[in-house]
């Protein structure tokens, strides 16, 4: 066990928990790091939710639904770029006549 002057000094102060071990301090520090990590992840998901298209009345997407929708949206954007056509025309055509390979399309979340 490493020497920690803070812990020894703490044992001499009245009201300081003498049973607080180095392991407890390390666990507390790990909990703080984990809390910061989760806040960072949740913040990233909130940012991603702002960039995937949803209907305004839909409930907040779960993390897995957000990831699935982002994958589908990126796949659709890729198809539009590869088609070489105007994005609005491409989507309109898909809505009217169905797209080639629509049932196999990664972006088709209703399949």
PDB file of N, CA and C in Angstrom:
ATOM      1  N   UNK A   1       0.841  -1.171   0.000  1.00  0.00           N
ATOM      2  CA  UNK A   1       0.000   0.000   0.000  1.00  0.00           C
ATOM      3  C   UNK A   1       0.889   1.238   0.000  1.00  0.00           C
ATOM      4  N   UNK A   2       0.555   2.207  -0.849  1.00  0.00           N
ATOM      5  CA  UNK A   2       1.329   3.441  -0.938  1.00  0.00           C
ATOM      6  C   UNK A   2       1.039   4.324   0.264  1.00  0.00           C
ATOM      7  N   UNK A   3       2.030   5.096   0.634  1.00  0.00           N
ATOM      8  CA  UNK A   3       1.871   6.054   1.713  1.00  0.00           C
ATOM      9  C   UNK A   3       1.095   7.257   1.206  1.00  0.00           C
ATOM     10  N   UNK A   4       0.090   7.640   1.946  1.00  0.00           N
ATOM     11  CA  UNK A   4      -0.703   8.799   1.577  1.00  0.00           C
ATOM     12  C   UNK A   4      -0.802   9.715   2.791  1.00  0.00           C
ATOM     13  N   UNK A   5      -0.087  10.824   2.791  1.00  0.00           N
ATOM     14  CA  UNK A   5      -0.119  11.712   3.946  1.00  0.00           C
ATOM     15  C   UNK A   5      -1.517  12.231   4.250  1.00  0.00           C
ATOM     16  N   UNK A   6      -2.348  12.365   3.241  1.00  0.00           N
ATOM     17  CA  UNK A   6      -3.707  12.841   3.458  1.00  0.00           C
ATOM     18  C   UNK A   6      -4.517  11.917   4.339  1.00  0.00           C
ATOM     19  N   UNK A   7      -4.335  10.606   4.152  1.00  0.00           N
ATOM     20  CA  UNK A   7      -5.095   9.649   4.959  1.00  0.00           C
ATOM     21  C   UNK A   7      -4.604   9.612   6.394  1.00  0.00           C
ATOM     22  N   UNK A   8      -3.285   9.647   6.596  1.00  0.00           N
ATOM     23  CA  UNK A   8      -2.745   9.631   7.947  1.00  0.00           C
ATOM     24  C   UNK A   8      -3.142  10.888   8.700  1.00  0.00           C
ATOM     25  N   UNK A   9      -3.059  12.014   8.022  1.00  0.00           N
ATOM     26  CA  UNK A   9      -3.423  13.274   8.646  1.00  0.00           C
ATOM     27  C   UNK A   9      -4.909  13.285   8.983  1.00  0.00           C
ATOM     28  N   UNK A  10      -5.698  12.675   8.155  1.00  0.00           N
ATOM     29  CA  UNK A  10      -7.144  12.629   8.355  1.00  0.00           C
ATOM     30  C   UNK A  10      -7.480  11.856   9.628  1.00  0.00           C
ATOM     31  N   UNK A  11      -6.740  10.807   9.920  1.00  0.00           N
ATOM     32  CA  UNK A  11      -7.014   9.979  11.089  1.00  0.00           C
ATOM     33  C   UNK A  11      -6.786  10.755  12.377  1.00  0.00           C
ATOM     34  N   UNK A  12      -5.957  11.783  12.327  1.00  0.00           N
ATOM     35  CA  UNK A  12      -5.649  12.559  13.523  1.00  0.00           C
ATOM     36  C   UNK A  12      -6.669  13.672  13.767  1.00  0.00           C
ATOM     37  N   UNK A  13      -7.465  14.015  12.757  1.00  0.00           N
ATOM     38  CA  UNK A  13      -8.428  15.114  12.887  1.00  0.00           C
ATOM     39  C   UNK A  13      -9.733  14.576  13.469  1.00  0.00           C
ATOM     40  N   UNK A  14     -10.279  15.314  14.424  1.00  0.00           N
ATOM     41  CA  UNK A  14     -11.527  14.889  15.047  1.00  0.00           C
ATOM     42  C   UNK A  14     -12.677  14.978  14.044  1.00  0.00           C
ATOM     43  N   UNK A  15     -13.515  13.967  13.998  1.00  0.00           N
ATOM     44  CA  UNK A  15     -14.654  13.962  13.103  1.00  0.00           C
ATOM     45  C   UNK A  15     -14.337  13.413  11.726  1.00  0.00           C
ATOM     46  N   UNK A  16     -13.107  13.140  11.443  1.00  0.00           N
ATOM     47  CA  UNK A  16     -12.701  12.588  10.149  1.00  0.00           C
ATOM     48  C   UNK A  16     -12.860  11.074  10.203  1.00  0.00           C
ATOM     49  N   UNK A  17     -13.472  10.462   9.210  1.00  0.00           N
ATOM     50  CA  UNK A  17     -13.682   9.012   9.260  1.00  0.00           C
ATOM     51  C   UNK A  17     -12.353   8.252   9.192  1.00  0.00           C
ATOM     52  N   UNK A  18     -11.989   7.632  10.286  1.00  0.00           N
ATOM     53  CA  UNK A  18     -10.723   6.897  10.361  1.00  0.00           C
ATOM     54  C   UNK A  18     -10.782   5.609   9.555  1.00  0.00           C
ATOM     55  N   UNK A  19     -11.992   5.091   9.329  1.00  0.00           N
ATOM     56  CA  UNK A  19     -12.114   3.823   8.613  1.00  0.00           C
ATOM     57  C   UNK A  19     -12.105   3.998   7.090  1.00  0.00           C
ATOM     58  N   UNK A  20     -12.006   5.248   6.621  1.00  0.00           N
ATOM     59  CA  UNK A  20     -11.959   5.482   5.177  1.00  0.00           C
ATOM     60  C   UNK A  20     -10.594   5.042   4.655  1.00  0.00           C
ATOM     61  N   UNK A  21     -10.608   3.951   3.953  1.00  0.00           N
ATOM     62  CA  UNK A  21      -9.360   3.363   3.480  1.00  0.00           C
ATOM     63  C   UNK A  21      -8.982   3.904   2.109  1.00  0.00           C
ATOM     64  N   UNK A  22      -7.799   3.579   1.683  1.00  0.00           N
ATOM     65  CA  UNK A  22      -7.323   3.956   0.367  1.00  0.00           C
ATOM     66  C   UNK A  22      -8.246   3.386  -0.705  1.00  0.00           C
ATOM     67  N   UNK A  23      -8.740   2.165  -0.481  1.00  0.00           N
ATOM     68  CA  UNK A  23      -9.638   1.536  -1.454  1.00  0.00           C
ATOM     69  C   UNK A  23     -10.935   2.326  -1.597  1.00  0.00           C
ATOM     70  N   UNK A  24     -11.436   2.847  -0.496  1.00  0.00           N
ATOM     71  CA  UNK A  24     -12.675   3.623  -0.546  1.00  0.00           C
ATOM     72  C   UNK A  24     -12.453   4.924  -1.311  1.00  0.00           C
ATOM     73  N   UNK A  25     -11.308   5.539  -1.100  1.00  0.00           N
ATOM     74  CA  UNK A  25     -10.984   6.776  -1.816  1.00  0.00           C
ATOM     75  C   UNK A  25     -10.848   6.489  -3.308  1.00  0.00           C
ATOM     76  N   UNK A  26     -10.176   5.393  -3.646  1.00  0.00           N
ATOM     77  CA  UNK A  26     -10.020   5.017  -5.046  1.00  0.00           C
ATOM     78  C   UNK A  26     -11.370   4.698  -5.681  1.00  0.00           C
ATOM     79  N   UNK A  27     -12.242   4.009  -4.936  1.00  0.00           N
ATOM     80  CA  UNK A  27     -13.575   3.674  -5.447  1.00  0.00           C
ATOM     81  C   UNK A  27     -14.376   4.942  -5.709  1.00  0.00           C
ATOM     82  N   UNK A  28     -14.278   5.878  -4.786  1.00  0.00           N
ATOM     83  CA  UNK A  28     -14.984   7.158  -4.948  1.00  0.00           C
ATOM     84  C   UNK A  28     -14.483   7.885  -6.201  1.00  0.00           C
ATOM     85  N   UNK A  29     -13.170   7.891  -6.403  1.00  0.00           N
ATOM     86  CA  UNK A  29     -12.589   8.540  -7.587  1.00  0.00           C
ATOM     87  C   UNK A  29     -13.051   7.825  -8.859  1.00  0.00           C
ATOM     88  N   UNK A  30     -13.116   6.491  -8.819  1.00  0.00           N
ATOM     89  CA  UNK A  30     -13.587   5.725  -9.975  1.00  0.00           C
ATOM     90  C   UNK A  30     -15.049   6.035 -10.268  1.00  0.00           C
ATOM     91  N   UNK A  31     -15.850   6.187  -9.218  1.00  0.00           N
ATOM     92  CA  UNK A  31     -17.264   6.528  -9.403  1.00  0.00           C
ATOM     93  C   UNK A  31     -17.415   7.901 -10.056  1.00  0.00           C
ATOM     94  N   UNK A  32     -16.598   8.834  -9.662  1.00  0.00           N
ATOM     95  CA  UNK A  32     -16.643  10.175 -10.259  1.00  0.00           C
ATOM     96  C   UNK A  32     -16.257  10.106 -11.734  1.00  0.00           C
ATOM     97  N   UNK A  33     -15.204   9.337 -12.053  1.00  0.00           N
ATOM     98  CA  UNK A  33     -14.792   9.185 -13.454  1.00  0.00           C
ATOM     99  C   UNK A  33     -15.900   8.543 -14.283  1.00  0.00           C
ATOM    100  N   UNK A  34     -16.556   7.519 -13.726  1.00  0.00           N
ATOM    101  CA  UNK A  34     -17.638   6.844 -14.440  1.00  0.00           C
ATOM    102  C   UNK A  34     -18.819   7.779 -14.662  1.00  0.00           C
ATOM    103  N   UNK A  35     -19.129   8.586 -13.657  1.00  0.00           N
ATOM    104  CA  UNK A  35     -20.221   9.549 -13.785  1.00  0.00           C
ATOM    105  C   UNK A  35     -19.914  10.555 -14.902  1.00  0.00           C
ATOM    106  N   UNK A  36     -18.684  11.040 -14.969  1.00  0.00           N
ATOM    107  CA  UNK A  36     -18.285  11.971 -16.026  1.00  0.00           C
ATOM    108  C   UNK A  36     -18.350  11.296 -17.393  1.00  0.00           C
ATOM    109  N   UNK A  37     -17.928  10.035 -17.452  1.00  0.00           N
ATOM    110  CA  UNK A  37     -17.970   9.290 -18.718  1.00  0.00           C
ATOM    111  C   UNK A  37     -19.409   9.147 -19.202  1.00  0.00           C
ATOM    112  N   UNK A  38     -20.317   8.792 -18.305  1.00  0.00           N
ATOM    113  CA  UNK A  38     -21.723   8.629 -18.686  1.00  0.00           C
ATOM    114  C   UNK A  38     -22.344   9.964 -19.096  1.00  0.00           C
ATOM    115  N   UNK A  39     -21.990  11.038 -18.421  1.00  0.00           N
ATOM    116  CA  UNK A  39     -22.492  12.357 -18.823  1.00  0.00           C
ATOM    117  C   UNK A  39     -22.017  12.705 -20.228  1.00  0.00           C
ATOM    118  N   UNK A  40     -20.776  12.353 -20.535  1.00  0.00           N
ATOM    119  CA  UNK A  40     -20.229  12.609 -21.864  1.00  0.00           C
ATOM    120  C   UNK A  40     -20.969  11.796 -22.929  1.00  0.00           C
ATOM    121  N   UNK A  41     -21.234  10.529 -22.643  1.00  0.00           N
ATOM    122  CA  UNK A  41     -21.957   9.665 -23.582  1.00  0.00           C
ATOM    123  C   UNK A  41     -23.379  10.194 -23.785  1.00  0.00           C
ATOM    124  N   UNK A  42     -24.051  10.519 -22.697  1.00  0.00           N
ATOM    125  CA  UNK A  42     -25.424  11.025 -22.807  1.00  0.00           C
ATOM    126  C   UNK A  42     -25.472  12.339 -23.581  1.00  0.00           C
ATOM    127  N   UNK A  43     -24.485  13.171 -23.390  1.00  0.00           N
ATOM    128  CA  UNK A  43     -24.406  14.426 -24.134  1.00  0.00           C
ATOM    129  C   UNK A  43     -24.235  14.148 -25.629  1.00  0.00           C
ATOM    130  N   UNK A  44     -23.409  13.170 -25.967  1.00  0.00           N
ATOM    131  CA  UNK A  44     -23.194  12.814 -27.372  1.00  0.00           C
ATOM    132  C   UNK A  44     -24.489  12.285 -27.997  1.00  0.00           C
ATOM    133  N   UNK A  45     -25.250  11.491 -27.256  1.00  0.00           N
ATOM    134  CA  UNK A  45     -26.523  10.989 -27.780  1.00  0.00           C
ATOM    135  C   UNK A  45     -27.517  12.124 -27.983  1.00  0.00           C
ATOM    136  N   UNK A  46     -27.554  13.076 -27.067  1.00  0.00           N
ATOM    137  CA  UNK A  46     -28.439  14.225 -27.236  1.00  0.00           C
ATOM    138  C   UNK A  46     -28.077  14.999 -28.503  1.00  0.00           C
ATOM    139  N   UNK A  47     -26.782  15.162 -28.733  1.00  0.00           N
ATOM    140  CA  UNK A  47     -26.324  15.855 -29.941  1.00  0.00           C
ATOM    141  C   UNK A  47     -26.732  15.077 -31.191  1.00  0.00           C
ATOM    142  N   UNK A  48     -26.572  13.752 -31.157  1.00  0.00           N
ATOM    143  CA  UNK A  48     -26.949  12.917 -32.301  1.00  0.00           C
ATOM    144  C   UNK A  48     -28.450  12.985 -32.557  1.00  0.00           C
ATOM    145  N   UNK A  49     -29.245  12.985 -31.483  1.00  0.00           N
ATOM    146  CA  UNK A  49     -30.705  13.079 -31.641  1.00  0.00           C
ATOM    147  C   UNK A  49     -31.114  14.363 -32.358  1.00  0.00           C
ATOM    148  N   UNK A  50     -30.315  15.408 -32.208  1.00  0.00           N
ATOM    149  CA  UNK A  50     -30.610  16.686 -32.872  1.00  0.00           C
ATOM    150  C   UNK A  50     -30.373  16.617 -34.380  1.00  0.00           C
ATOM    151  N   UNK A  51     -29.632  15.619 -34.833  1.00  0.00           N
ATOM    152  CA  UNK A  51     -29.258  15.548 -36.241  1.00  0.00           C
ATOM    153  C   UNK A  51     -29.964  14.460 -37.035  1.00  0.00           C
ATOM    154  N   UNK A  52     -30.710  13.586 -36.367  1.00  0.00           N
ATOM    155  CA  UNK A  52     -31.462  12.565 -37.108  1.00  0.00           C
ATOM    156  C   UNK A  52     -32.910  13.029 -37.224  1.00  0.00           C
ATOM    157  N   UNK A  53     -33.517  12.802 -38.383  1.00  0.00           N
ATOM    158  CA  UNK A  53     -34.890  13.300 -38.589  1.00  0.00           C
ATOM    159  C   UNK A  53     -35.913  12.475 -37.810  1.00  0.00           C
ATOM    160  N   UNK A  54     -36.767  13.163 -37.086  1.00  0.00           N
ATOM    161  CA  UNK A  54     -37.877  12.525 -36.380  1.00  0.00           C
ATOM    162  C   UNK A  54     -39.094  13.431 -36.505  1.00  0.00           C
ATOM    163  N   UNK A  55     -40.243  12.892 -36.174  1.00  0.00           N
ATOM    164  CA  UNK A  55     -41.445  13.705 -36.149  1.00  0.00           C
ATOM    165  C   UNK A  55     -41.489  14.440 -34.816  1.00  0.00           C
ATOM    166  N   UNK A  56     -41.982  15.671 -34.797  1.00  0.00           N
ATOM    167  CA  UNK A  56     -41.969  16.464 -33.563  1.00  0.00           C
ATOM    168  C   UNK A  56     -42.759  15.820 -32.421  1.00  0.00           C
ATOM    169  N   UNK A  57     -43.774  15.054 -32.735  1.00  0.00           N
ATOM    170  CA  UNK A  57     -44.622  14.481 -31.691  1.00  0.00           C
ATOM    171  C   UNK A  57     -44.096  13.147 -31.165  1.00  0.00           C
ATOM    172  N   UNK A  58     -43.019  12.656 -31.730  1.00  0.00           N
ATOM    173  CA  UNK A  58     -42.468  11.393 -31.256  1.00  0.00           C
ATOM    174  C   UNK A  58     -41.821  11.570 -29.891  1.00  0.00           C
ATOM    175  N   UNK A  59     -41.903  10.501 -29.103  1.00  0.00           N
ATOM    176  CA  UNK A  59     -41.223  10.541 -27.812  1.00  0.00           C
ATOM    177  C   UNK A  59     -39.719  10.521 -28.038  1.00  0.00           C
ATOM    178  N   UNK A  60     -38.993  10.867 -27.033  1.00  0.00           N
ATOM    179  CA  UNK A  60     -37.529  10.898 -27.107  1.00  0.00           C
ATOM    180  C   UNK A  60     -37.021   9.494 -27.441  1.00  0.00           C
ATOM    181  N   UNK A  61     -36.147   9.417 -28.433  1.00  0.00           N
ATOM    182  CA  UNK A  61     -35.626   8.122 -28.862  1.00  0.00           C
ATOM    183  C   UNK A  61     -34.678   7.535 -27.828  1.00  0.00           C
ATOM    184  N   UNK A  62     -34.737   6.218 -27.665  1.00  0.00           N
ATOM    185  CA  UNK A  62     -33.773   5.545 -26.801  1.00  0.00           C
ATOM    186  C   UNK A  62     -32.406   5.576 -27.475  1.00  0.00           C
ATOM    187  N   UNK A  63     -31.387   5.190 -26.741  1.00  0.00           N
ATOM    188  CA  UNK A  63     -30.035   5.197 -27.312  1.00  0.00           C
ATOM    189  C   UNK A  63     -29.945   4.235 -28.496  1.00  0.00           C
ATOM    190  N   UNK A  64     -30.495   3.039 -28.355  1.00  0.00           N
ATOM    191  CA  UNK A  64     -30.406   2.049 -29.441  1.00  0.00           C
ATOM    192  C   UNK A  64     -31.214   2.513 -30.646  1.00  0.00           C
ATOM    193  N   UNK A  65     -32.386   3.092 -30.417  1.00  0.00           N
ATOM    194  CA  UNK A  65     -33.191   3.607 -31.529  1.00  0.00           C
ATOM    195  C   UNK A  65     -32.493   4.776 -32.213  1.00  0.00           C
ATOM    196  N   UNK A  66     -31.821   5.610 -31.430  1.00  0.00           N
ATOM    197  CA  UNK A  66     -31.066   6.724 -32.006  1.00  0.00           C
ATOM    198  C   UNK A  66     -29.960   6.200 -32.910  1.00  0.00           C
ATOM    199  N   UNK A  67     -29.230   5.187 -32.456  1.00  0.00           N
ATOM    200  CA  UNK A  67     -28.160   4.607 -33.274  1.00  0.00           C
ATOM    201  C   UNK A  67     -28.713   3.965 -34.538  1.00  0.00           C
ATOM    202  N   UNK A  68     -29.797   3.218 -34.407  1.00  0.00           N
ATOM    203  CA  UNK A  68     -30.394   2.560 -35.581  1.00  0.00           C
ATOM    204  C   UNK A  68     -30.883   3.592 -36.591  1.00  0.00           C
ATOM    205  N   UNK A  69     -31.534   4.629 -36.107  1.00  0.00           N
ATOM    206  CA  UNK A  69     -32.030   5.667 -37.009  1.00  0.00           C
ATOM    207  C   UNK A  69     -30.872   6.412 -37.670  1.00  0.00           C
ATOM    208  N   UNK A  70     -29.806   6.673 -36.919  1.00  0.00           N
ATOM    209  CA  UNK A  70     -28.639   7.345 -37.495  1.00  0.00           C
ATOM    210  C   UNK A  70     -28.012   6.485 -38.594  1.00  0.00           C
ATOM    211  N   UNK A  71     -27.914   5.187 -38.375  1.00  0.00           N
ATOM    212  CA  UNK A  71     -27.371   4.273 -39.390  1.00  0.00           C
ATOM    213  C   UNK A  71     -28.247   4.296 -40.636  1.00  0.00           C
ATOM    214  N   UNK A  72     -29.564   4.230 -40.433  1.00  0.00           N
ATOM    215  CA  UNK A  72     -30.494   4.235 -41.565  1.00  0.00           C
ATOM    216  C   UNK A  72     -30.412   5.561 -42.325  1.00  0.00           C
ATOM    217  N   UNK A  73     -30.321   6.656 -41.596  1.00  0.00           N
ATOM    218  CA  UNK A  73     -30.269   7.985 -42.222  1.00  0.00           C
ATOM    219  C   UNK A  73     -28.988   8.153 -43.031  1.00  0.00           C
ATOM    220  N   UNK A  74     -27.877   7.709 -42.479  1.00  0.00           N
ATOM    221  CA  UNK A  74     -26.597   7.786 -43.200  1.00  0.00           C
ATOM    222  C   UNK A  74     -26.652   6.926 -44.460  1.00  0.00           C
ATOM    223  N   UNK A  75     -27.265   5.731 -44.368  1.00  0.00           N
ATOM    224  CA  UNK A  75     -27.386   4.859 -45.538  1.00  0.00           C
ATOM    225  C   UNK A  75     -28.246   5.516 -46.624  1.00  0.00           C
ATOM    226  N   UNK A  76     -29.332   6.165 -46.228  1.00  0.00           N
ATOM    227  CA  UNK A  76     -30.180   6.862 -47.196  1.00  0.00           C
ATOM    228  C   UNK A  76     -29.414   8.000 -47.867  1.00  0.00           C
ATOM    229  N   UNK A  77     -28.695   8.785 -47.069  1.00  0.00           N
ATOM    230  CA  UNK A  77     -27.909   9.880 -47.640  1.00  0.00           C
ATOM    231  C   UNK A  77     -26.855   9.345 -48.606  1.00  0.00           C
ATOM    232  N   UNK A  78     -26.265   8.218 -48.281  1.00  0.00           N
ATOM    233  CA  UNK A  78     -25.269   7.592 -49.161  1.00  0.00           C
ATOM    234  C   UNK A  78     -25.909   7.189 -50.489  1.00  0.00           C
ATOM    235  N   UNK A  79     -27.095   6.561 -50.408  1.00  0.00           N
ATOM    236  CA  UNK A  79     -27.802   6.165 -51.629  1.00  0.00           C
ATOM    237  C   UNK A  79     -28.136   7.374 -52.500  1.00  0.00           C
ATOM    238  N   UNK A  80     -28.571   8.443 -51.874  1.00  0.00           N
ATOM    239  CA  UNK A  80     -28.901   9.663 -52.619  1.00  0.00           C
ATOM    240  C   UNK A  80     -27.662  10.196 -53.334  1.00  0.00           C
ATOM    241  N   UNK A  81     -26.539  10.221 -52.621  1.00  0.00           N
ATOM    242  CA  UNK A  81     -25.297  10.703 -53.241  1.00  0.00           C
ATOM    243  C   UNK A  81     -24.867   9.808 -54.396  1.00  0.00           C
ATOM    244  N   UNK A  82     -24.973   8.489 -54.205  1.00  0.00           N
ATOM    245  CA  UNK A  82     -24.561   7.555 -55.253  1.00  0.00           C
ATOM    246  C   UNK A  82     -25.486   7.616 -56.469  1.00  0.00           C
ATOM    247  N   UNK A  83     -26.753   7.981 -56.240  1.00  0.00           N
ATOM    248  CA  UNK A  83     -27.704   8.042 -57.350  1.00  0.00           C
ATOM    249  C   UNK A  83     -27.391   9.216 -58.280  1.00  0.00           C
ATOM    250  N   UNK A  84     -26.768  10.256 -57.750  1.00  0.00           N
ATOM    251  CA  UNK A  84     -26.447  11.423 -58.562  1.00  0.00           C
ATOM    252  C   UNK A  84     -27.639  12.321 -58.831  1.00  0.00           C
ATOM    253  N   UNK A  85     -28.788  12.004 -58.261  1.00  0.00           N
ATOM    254  CA  UNK A  85     -29.962  12.838 -58.513  1.00  0.00           C
ATOM    255  C   UNK A  85     -30.193  13.815 -57.364  1.00  0.00           C
ATOM    256  N   UNK A  86     -31.115  14.719 -57.599  1.00  0.00           N
ATOM    257  CA  UNK A  86     -31.497  15.695 -56.588  1.00  0.00           C
ATOM    258  C   UNK A  86     -32.107  14.957 -55.390  1.00  0.00           C
ATOM    259  N   UNK A  87     -31.710  15.291 -54.165  1.00  0.00           N
ATOM    260  CA  UNK A  87     -32.226  14.578 -52.989  1.00  0.00           C
ATOM    261  C   UNK A  87     -33.747  14.567 -52.884  1.00  0.00           C
ATOM    262  N   UNK A  88     -34.379  15.722 -53.111  1.00  0.00           N
ATOM    263  CA  UNK A  88     -35.845  15.778 -53.021  1.00  0.00           C
ATOM    264  C   UNK A  88     -36.485  14.904 -54.088  1.00  0.00           C
ATOM    265  N   UNK A  89     -35.948  14.950 -55.305  1.00  0.00           N
ATOM    266  CA  UNK A  89     -36.475  14.114 -56.389  1.00  0.00           C
ATOM    267  C   UNK A  89     -36.324  12.628 -56.060  1.00  0.00           C
ATOM    268  N   UNK A  90     -35.182  12.282 -55.490  1.00  0.00           N
ATOM    269  CA  UNK A  90     -34.916  10.877 -55.141  1.00  0.00           C
ATOM    270  C   UNK A  90     -35.939  10.378 -54.125  1.00  0.00           C
ATOM    271  N   UNK A  91     -36.152  11.161 -53.079  1.00  0.00           N
ATOM    272  CA  UNK A  91     -37.101  10.757 -52.035  1.00  0.00           C
ATOM    273  C   UNK A  91     -38.522  10.740 -52.586  1.00  0.00           C
ATOM    274  N   UNK A  92     -38.890  11.747 -53.384  1.00  0.00           N
ATOM    275  CA  UNK A  92     -40.223  11.781 -53.991  1.00  0.00           C
ATOM    276  C   UNK A  92     -40.459  10.545 -54.858  1.00  0.00           C
ATOM    277  N   UNK A  93     -39.456  10.188 -55.640  1.00  0.00           N
ATOM    278  CA  UNK A  93     -39.554   9.009 -56.510  1.00  0.00           C
ATOM    279  C   UNK A  93     -39.734   7.738 -55.672  1.00  0.00           C
ATOM    280  N   UNK A  94     -38.993   7.637 -54.598  1.00  0.00           N
ATOM    281  CA  UNK A  94     -39.119   6.469 -53.714  1.00  0.00           C
ATOM    282  C   UNK A  94     -40.512   6.403 -53.087  1.00  0.00           C
ATOM    283  N   UNK A  95     -41.048   7.563 -52.717  1.00  0.00           N
ATOM    284  CA  UNK A  95     -42.371   7.590 -52.091  1.00  0.00           C
ATOM    285  C   UNK A  95     -43.460   7.227 -53.100  1.00  0.00           C
ATOM    286  N   UNK A  96     -43.294   7.662 -54.345  1.00  0.00           N
ATOM    287  CA  UNK A  96     -44.298   7.399 -55.373  1.00  0.00           C
ATOM    288  C   UNK A  96     -44.245   5.966 -55.885  1.00  0.00           C
ATOM    289  N   UNK A  97     -43.101   5.586 -56.367  1.00  0.00           N
ATOM    290  CA  UNK A  97     -42.964   4.321 -57.093  1.00  0.00           C
ATOM    291  C   UNK A  97     -42.186   3.243 -56.348  1.00  0.00           C
ATOM    292  N   UNK A  98     -41.679   3.574 -55.231  1.00  0.00           N
ATOM    293  CA  UNK A  98     -40.805   2.628 -54.535  1.00  0.00           C
ATOM    294  C   UNK A  98     -39.416   2.682 -55.150  1.00  0.00           C
ATOM    295  N   UNK A  99     -38.430   2.463 -54.354  1.00  0.00           N
ATOM    296  CA  UNK A  99     -37.051   2.528 -54.832  1.00  0.00           C
ATOM    297  C   UNK A  99     -36.575   1.139 -55.225  1.00  0.00           C
ATOM    298  N   UNK A 100     -35.602   1.116 -56.074  1.00  0.00           N
ATOM    299  CA  UNK A 100     -34.966  -0.149 -56.404  1.00  0.00           C
ATOM    300  C   UNK A 100     -34.358  -0.708 -55.127  1.00  0.00           C
ATOM    301  N   UNK A 101     -34.531  -1.983 -54.908  1.00  0.00           N
ATOM    302  CA  UNK A 101     -33.972  -2.659 -53.728  1.00  0.00           C
ATOM    303  C   UNK A 101     -34.461  -2.041 -52.416  1.00  0.00           C
ATOM    304  N   UNK A 102     -35.649  -1.439 -52.420  1.00  0.00           N
ATOM    305  CA  UNK A 102     -36.134  -0.777 -51.206  1.00  0.00           C
ATOM    306  C   UNK A 102     -36.285  -1.755 -50.047  1.00  0.00           C
ATOM    307  N   UNK A 103     -36.721  -2.981 -50.311  1.00  0.00           N
ATOM    308  CA  UNK A 103     -36.905  -3.941 -49.227  1.00  0.00           C
ATOM    309  C   UNK A 103     -35.559  -4.371 -48.637  1.00  0.00           C
ATOM    310  N   UNK A 104     -34.497  -4.286 -49.432  1.00  0.00           N
ATOM    311  CA  UNK A 104     -33.171  -4.645 -48.956  1.00  0.00           C
ATOM    312  C   UNK A 104     -32.374  -3.445 -48.447  1.00  0.00           C
ATOM    313  N   UNK A 105     -32.918  -2.263 -48.610  1.00  0.00           N
ATOM    314  CA  UNK A 105     -32.180  -1.049 -48.255  1.00  0.00           C
ATOM    315  C   UNK A 105     -31.942  -0.992 -46.746  1.00  0.00           C
ATOM    316  N   UNK A 106     -30.734  -0.630 -46.388  1.00  0.00           N
ATOM    317  CA  UNK A 106     -30.371  -0.506 -44.972  1.00  0.00           C
ATOM    318  C   UNK A 106     -31.210   0.575 -44.316  1.00  0.00           C
ATOM    319  N   UNK A 107     -31.536   1.622 -45.065  1.00  0.00           N
ATOM    320  CA  UNK A 107     -32.255   2.747 -44.503  1.00  0.00           C
ATOM    321  C   UNK A 107     -33.731   2.491 -44.332  1.00  0.00           C
ATOM    322  N   UNK A 108     -34.261   1.417 -44.930  1.00  0.00           N
ATOM    323  CA  UNK A 108     -35.697   1.142 -44.849  1.00  0.00           C
ATOM    324  C   UNK A 108     -36.011   0.532 -43.487  1.00  0.00           C
ATOM    325  N   UNK A 109     -36.400   1.363 -42.536  1.00  0.00           N
ATOM    326  CA  UNK A 109     -36.657   0.898 -41.174  1.00  0.00           C
ATOM    327  C   UNK A 109     -37.985   0.186 -41.038  1.00  0.00           C
ATOM    328  N   UNK A 110     -38.821   0.210 -42.068  1.00  0.00           N
ATOM    329  CA  UNK A 110     -40.126  -0.461 -41.980  1.00  0.00           C
ATOM    330  C   UNK A 110     -40.070  -1.894 -42.513  1.00  0.00           C
ATOM    331  N   UNK A 111     -38.939  -2.321 -43.011  1.00  0.00           N
ATOM    332  CA  UNK A 111     -38.811  -3.680 -43.569  1.00  0.00           C
ATOM    333  C   UNK A 111     -38.666  -4.710 -42.476  1.00  0.00           C
TER     334      UNK A 111
END
